[in-house]
Amino acid sequence: MKDVQTRVEEVLSLVHKRNPGEAEFHQAVREVVETLEPVLEKHPEYGEHKIIERICEPERQIIFRVPWQDDNGEVQINRGFRVGFNSALGPYKGGLRFHPSVYLGTIKFLGFEQTFKNALSGMPIGGGKGGADFDPKGKSDAEVMRFCQSFMTELYRHIGEMTDVPAGDIGVSGRELGYLFGQYKRITNRYESGVLTGKSPEWGGALVRREATGYGAVFFAQDMLRARGDDLAGKTCVVSGAGNVAIYAIEKLQALGARVVACSDSSGFVFHAQGLQLATIKQLKEVERLRIASYVEHHPDAEYHARGNIWSVPCQVALPCATQNELDEAAARQLIANGCIAVSEGANMPTTPDGIKLFLEAKLAYGPGKAANAGGVATSALEMQQNASRDRWSFEYTEQRLRNIMRSIHDDCWTTASEYGQQGNYVLGANIVAFQRLAEAMLALGII
Ligand code: GLU
């Protein structure tokens, strides 16, 4: 038997060789695999059955052409993706990202993260992810509809409530999911609600799904603080992003008595010392689809910093809710120097490996995305449950379910990290809990 360290190095070099140039995927795999040595020592059977090697190789990868016509009648061509990463625990589950930067490496990193996150959530869902290099920014509703219809015209044959259940991610929310579901329904002649989640509650969606990722990240922050005898009331917070995750993180932080002083979009950030006015942000982003810069037109006492670094704003609690690698080593250092005590990730892989290292060394409460933002996909699983039973749950009941799920995720990570002698290390806890659930299921299902 090879020693565990050699095995880990071999896995990483194989992933590099098989997936050349896919830097984010390499990063996501390395972050997980490096923490698994103690569990591999304890369970040689995982090594014998090549569990990690199998987890790192997606079960299926689909790439397809998405042709559509813009409002000027010109033909446009995008590339669509769906990666079914792992179905040991349930049908593939994970969102679709529409963003010009999307390529196969983005989808694989997200699918890999999703597989672990979904296992950690404790819900019966596998991991998958998809998307396209389509930029919804500046497109008319009609263009978005034609794109979504073309995208689904290929995707429909690969998905299904028992097979693969997509949802939203960056660039895909209620509007896009509506067009996607409409086309699926038309092609298949089935009102198969459970084939997509994140649907509007008016036609088959679940209450709380829209809020769930942001609320969940705040609940996770609350639990991390509680474990240290502290809470969110009165804390100064910074939330990066201004999309679906950020908006509902801000909403819950404010409801719990925290003061959120800054948020951002890809052009810059807004600082409002007295606390952000959420109604303005919702109007700008959800209704008018404008840039966050417009916020200061409504609140002249706020400041807008074009291209500025939001992590330079002093805060006690930080929630990165924008995108991958948005918080680097310098930003982490600045947050620590400014007295930040907790970081809860609403986005997927927002902190770079060097940034994570600093957070762990400083022993601040750091909740990695797989744990902290699992509330979104967990509530998607609740939406699947409602669809399967043709039921509708109240907002209060669903939110309570979400609250309990986040508490369990926190406690599972906490207990496991302590068992492995690393109390408070949620990175280690999250990776080991998720990996063991996947490994046990994969062992039971045989070599498939
Ligand atoms: N895209 C979200 C995530 O990163 C949600 C996926 C889902 O609800 O299926 O977890």
PDB file of N, CA and C and ligand atoms in Angstrom, residues 82 93-97 110 114 117-118 125 128-129 165-170 197-198 209 213 346-348 373-374 376-381, ligand 1:
ATOM      1  N   ARG A  82     -23.060  20.808 -19.118  1.00  0.00           N
ATOM      2  CA  ARG A  82     -23.647  20.195 -17.927  1.00  0.00           C
ATOM      3  C   ARG A  82     -22.717  19.064 -17.516  1.00  0.00           C
ATOM      4  N   LYS A  93     -27.327  17.311  -8.705  1.00  0.00           N
ATOM      5  CA  LYS A  93     -28.043  18.523  -8.281  1.00  0.00           C
ATOM      6  C   LYS A  93     -27.063  19.670  -8.241  1.00  0.00           C
ATOM      7  N   GLY A  94     -27.432  20.774  -8.840  1.00  0.00           N
ATOM      8  CA  GLY A  94     -26.565  21.945  -8.809  1.00  0.00           C
ATOM      9  C   GLY A  94     -27.002  22.928  -9.873  1.00  0.00           C
ATOM     10  N   GLY A  95     -26.542  24.165  -9.719  1.00  0.00           N
ATOM     11  CA  GLY A  95     -27.076  25.248 -10.545  1.00  0.00           C
ATOM     12  C   GLY A  95     -26.482  25.349 -11.935  1.00  0.00           C
ATOM     13  N   LEU A  96     -26.997  26.358 -12.651  1.00  0.00           N
ATOM     14  CA  LEU A  96     -26.491  26.740 -13.968  1.00  0.00           C
ATOM     15  C   LEU A  96     -25.929  28.148 -13.839  1.00  0.00           C
ATOM     16  N   ARG A  97     -24.746  28.357 -14.374  1.00  0.00           N
ATOM     17  CA  ARG A  97     -24.145  29.698 -14.345  1.00  0.00           C
ATOM     18  C   ARG A  97     -24.054  30.239 -15.764  1.00  0.00           C
ATOM     19  N   LEU A 110     -17.055  24.063  -9.895  1.00  0.00           N
ATOM     20  CA  LEU A 110     -18.325  24.243  -9.192  1.00  0.00           C
ATOM     21  C   LEU A 110     -18.999  22.896  -8.914  1.00  0.00           C
ATOM     22  N   GLN A 114     -19.902  21.411  -5.374  1.00  0.00           N
ATOM     23  CA  GLN A 114     -21.309  21.076  -5.166  1.00  0.00           C
ATOM     24  C   GLN A 114     -21.467  19.662  -4.617  1.00  0.00           C
ATOM     25  N   LYS A 117     -20.610  19.852  -0.985  1.00  0.00           N
ATOM     26  CA  LYS A 117     -21.616  20.672  -0.294  1.00  0.00           C
ATOM     27  C   LYS A 117     -22.908  19.894  -0.112  1.00  0.00           C
ATOM     28  N   ASN A 118     -23.333  19.235  -1.182  1.00  0.00           N
ATOM     29  CA  ASN A 118     -24.596  18.522  -1.135  1.00  0.00           C
ATOM     30  C   ASN A 118     -24.530  17.347  -0.170  1.00  0.00           C
ATOM     31  N   ILE A 125     -29.038  14.195  -2.291  1.00  0.00           N
ATOM     32  CA  ILE A 125     -28.761  14.781  -3.602  1.00  0.00           C
ATOM     33  C   ILE A 125     -27.292  14.574  -3.978  1.00  0.00           C
ATOM     34  N   GLY A 128     -23.814  18.176  -9.308  1.00  0.00           N
ATOM     35  CA  GLY A 128     -23.641  18.494 -10.722  1.00  0.00           C
ATOM     36  C   GLY A 128     -23.619  19.997 -10.899  1.00  0.00           C
ATOM     37  N   LYS A 129     -23.286  20.443 -12.081  1.00  0.00           N
ATOM     38  CA  LYS A 129     -23.276  21.885 -12.351  1.00  0.00           C
ATOM     39  C   LYS A 129     -23.310  22.091 -13.851  1.00  0.00           C
ATOM     40  N   VAL A 165     -31.054  17.586 -11.666  1.00  0.00           N
ATOM     41  CA  VAL A 165     -31.979  18.683 -11.364  1.00  0.00           C
ATOM     42  C   VAL A 165     -31.226  20.014 -11.277  1.00  0.00           C
ATOM     43  N   PRO A 166     -31.166  20.764 -12.372  1.00  0.00           N
ATOM     44  CA  PRO A 166     -30.485  22.059 -12.341  1.00  0.00           C
ATOM     45  C   PRO A 166     -31.265  23.118 -11.547  1.00  0.00           C
ATOM     46  N   ALA A 167     -30.591  24.231 -11.285  1.00  0.00           N
ATOM     47  CA  ALA A 167     -31.184  25.371 -10.585  1.00  0.00           C
ATOM     48  C   ALA A 167     -30.434  26.606 -11.052  1.00  0.00           C
ATOM     49  N   GLY A 168     -30.497  27.681 -10.278  1.00  0.00           N
ATOM     50  CA  GLY A 168     -29.792  28.910 -10.656  1.00  0.00           C
ATOM     51  C   GLY A 168     -28.394  28.977 -10.072  1.00  0.00           C
ATOM     52  N   ASP A 169     -27.637  29.930 -10.548  1.00  0.00           N
ATOM     53  CA  ASP A 169     -26.344  30.316  -9.993  1.00  0.00           C
ATOM     54  C   ASP A 169     -26.141  31.732 -10.552  1.00  0.00           C
ATOM     55  N   ILE A 170     -24.908  32.201 -10.661  1.00  0.00           N
ATOM     56  CA  ILE A 170     -24.688  33.551 -11.191  1.00  0.00           C
ATOM     57  C   ILE A 170     -25.329  33.675 -12.583  1.00  0.00           C
ATOM     58  N   THR A 197     -35.095  23.499  -9.826  1.00  0.00           N
ATOM     59  CA  THR A 197     -35.479  24.185  -8.576  1.00  0.00           C
ATOM     60  C   THR A 197     -35.076  25.650  -8.667  1.00  0.00           C
ATOM     61  N   GLY A 198     -35.629  26.425  -7.699  1.00  0.00           N
ATOM     62  CA  GLY A 198     -35.442  27.866  -7.743  1.00  0.00           C
ATOM     63  C   GLY A 198     -36.545  28.498  -8.575  1.00  0.00           C
ATOM     64  N   ARG A 209     -36.735  29.524  -1.063  1.00  0.00           N
ATOM     65  CA  ARG A 209     -35.597  29.140  -1.915  1.00  0.00           C
ATOM     66  C   ARG A 209     -34.806  30.373  -2.348  1.00  0.00           C
ATOM     67  N   THR A 213     -29.856  30.867   0.262  1.00  0.00           N
ATOM     68  CA  THR A 213     -28.386  30.860   0.297  1.00  0.00           C
ATOM     69  C   THR A 213     -27.889  31.979   1.214  1.00  0.00           C
ATOM     70  N   GLY A 346     -20.760  33.127   1.313  1.00  0.00           N
ATOM     71  CA  GLY A 346     -22.003  32.922   0.562  1.00  0.00           C
ATOM     72  C   GLY A 346     -21.720  32.499  -0.864  1.00  0.00           C
ATOM     73  N   ALA A 347     -20.549  32.856  -1.382  1.00  0.00           N
ATOM     74  CA  ALA A 347     -20.174  32.484  -2.755  1.00  0.00           C
ATOM     75  C   ALA A 347     -19.431  31.150  -2.740  1.00  0.00           C
ATOM     76  N   ASN A 348     -19.175  30.599  -3.923  1.00  0.00           N
ATOM     77  CA  ASN A 348     -18.403  29.369  -4.039  1.00  0.00           C
ATOM     78  C   ASN A 348     -16.924  29.692  -4.205  1.00  0.00           C
ATOM     79  N   ASN A 373     -22.622  28.123   2.521  1.00  0.00           N
ATOM     80  CA  ASN A 373     -23.656  28.462   1.532  1.00  0.00           C
ATOM     81  C   ASN A 373     -24.502  27.263   1.103  1.00  0.00           C
ATOM     82  N   ALA A 374     -24.457  26.192   1.886  1.00  0.00           N
ATOM     83  CA  ALA A 374     -25.226  24.992   1.534  1.00  0.00           C
ATOM     84  C   ALA A 374     -26.737  25.172   1.719  1.00  0.00           C
ATOM     85  N   GLY A 376     -28.739  27.113   0.240  1.00  0.00           N
ATOM     86  CA  GLY A 376     -29.437  27.269  -1.038  1.00  0.00           C
ATOM     87  C   GLY A 376     -29.819  25.921  -1.615  1.00  0.00           C
ATOM     88  N   VAL A 377     -28.827  25.080  -1.758  1.00  0.00           N
ATOM     89  CA  VAL A 377     -29.114  23.778  -2.382  1.00  0.00           C
ATOM     90  C   VAL A 377     -29.939  22.890  -1.443  1.00  0.00           C
ATOM     91  N   ALA A 378     -29.750  23.053  -0.143  1.00  0.00           N
ATOM     92  CA  ALA A 378     -30.563  22.262   0.793  1.00  0.00           C
ATOM     93  C   ALA A 378     -32.038  22.627   0.636  1.00  0.00           C
ATOM     94  N   THR A 379     -32.304  23.918   0.435  1.00  0.00           N
ATOM     95  CA  THR A 379     -33.699  24.330   0.240  1.00  0.00           C
ATOM     96  C   THR A 379     -34.204  23.896  -1.139  1.00  0.00           C
ATOM     97  N   SER A 380     -33.292  23.755  -2.088  1.00  0.00           N
ATOM     98  CA  SER A 380     -33.681  23.163  -3.367  1.00  0.00           C
ATOM     99  C   SER A 380     -34.175  21.733  -3.145  1.00  0.00           C
ATOM    100  N   ALA A 381     -33.498  21.005  -2.255  1.00  0.00           N
ATOM    101  CA  ALA A 381     -33.946  19.637  -1.952  1.00  0.00           C
ATOM    102  C   ALA A 381     -35.328  19.686  -1.284  1.00  0.00           C
TER     103      ALA A 381
HETATM  104  N1  GLU B   1     -25.955  27.339  -7.363  1.00  0.00           N
HETATM  105  C1  GLU B   1     -26.272  27.098  -6.000  1.00  0.00           C
HETATM  106  C2  GLU B   1     -25.081  26.544  -5.273  1.00  0.00           C
HETATM  107  O1  GLU B   1     -23.975  26.899  -5.582  1.00  0.00           O
HETATM  108  C3  GLU B   1     -27.545  26.310  -5.811  1.00  0.00           C
HETATM  109  C4  GLU B   1     -27.652  25.009  -6.477  1.00  0.00           C
HETATM  110  C5  GLU B   1     -29.055  24.368  -6.353  1.00  0.00           C
HETATM  111  O2  GLU B   1     -29.927  24.916  -5.703  1.00  0.00           O
HETATM  112  O3  GLU B   1     -29.200  23.322  -6.951  1.00  0.00           O
HETATM  113  O4  GLU B   1     -25.182  25.786  -4.347  1.00  0.00           O
END
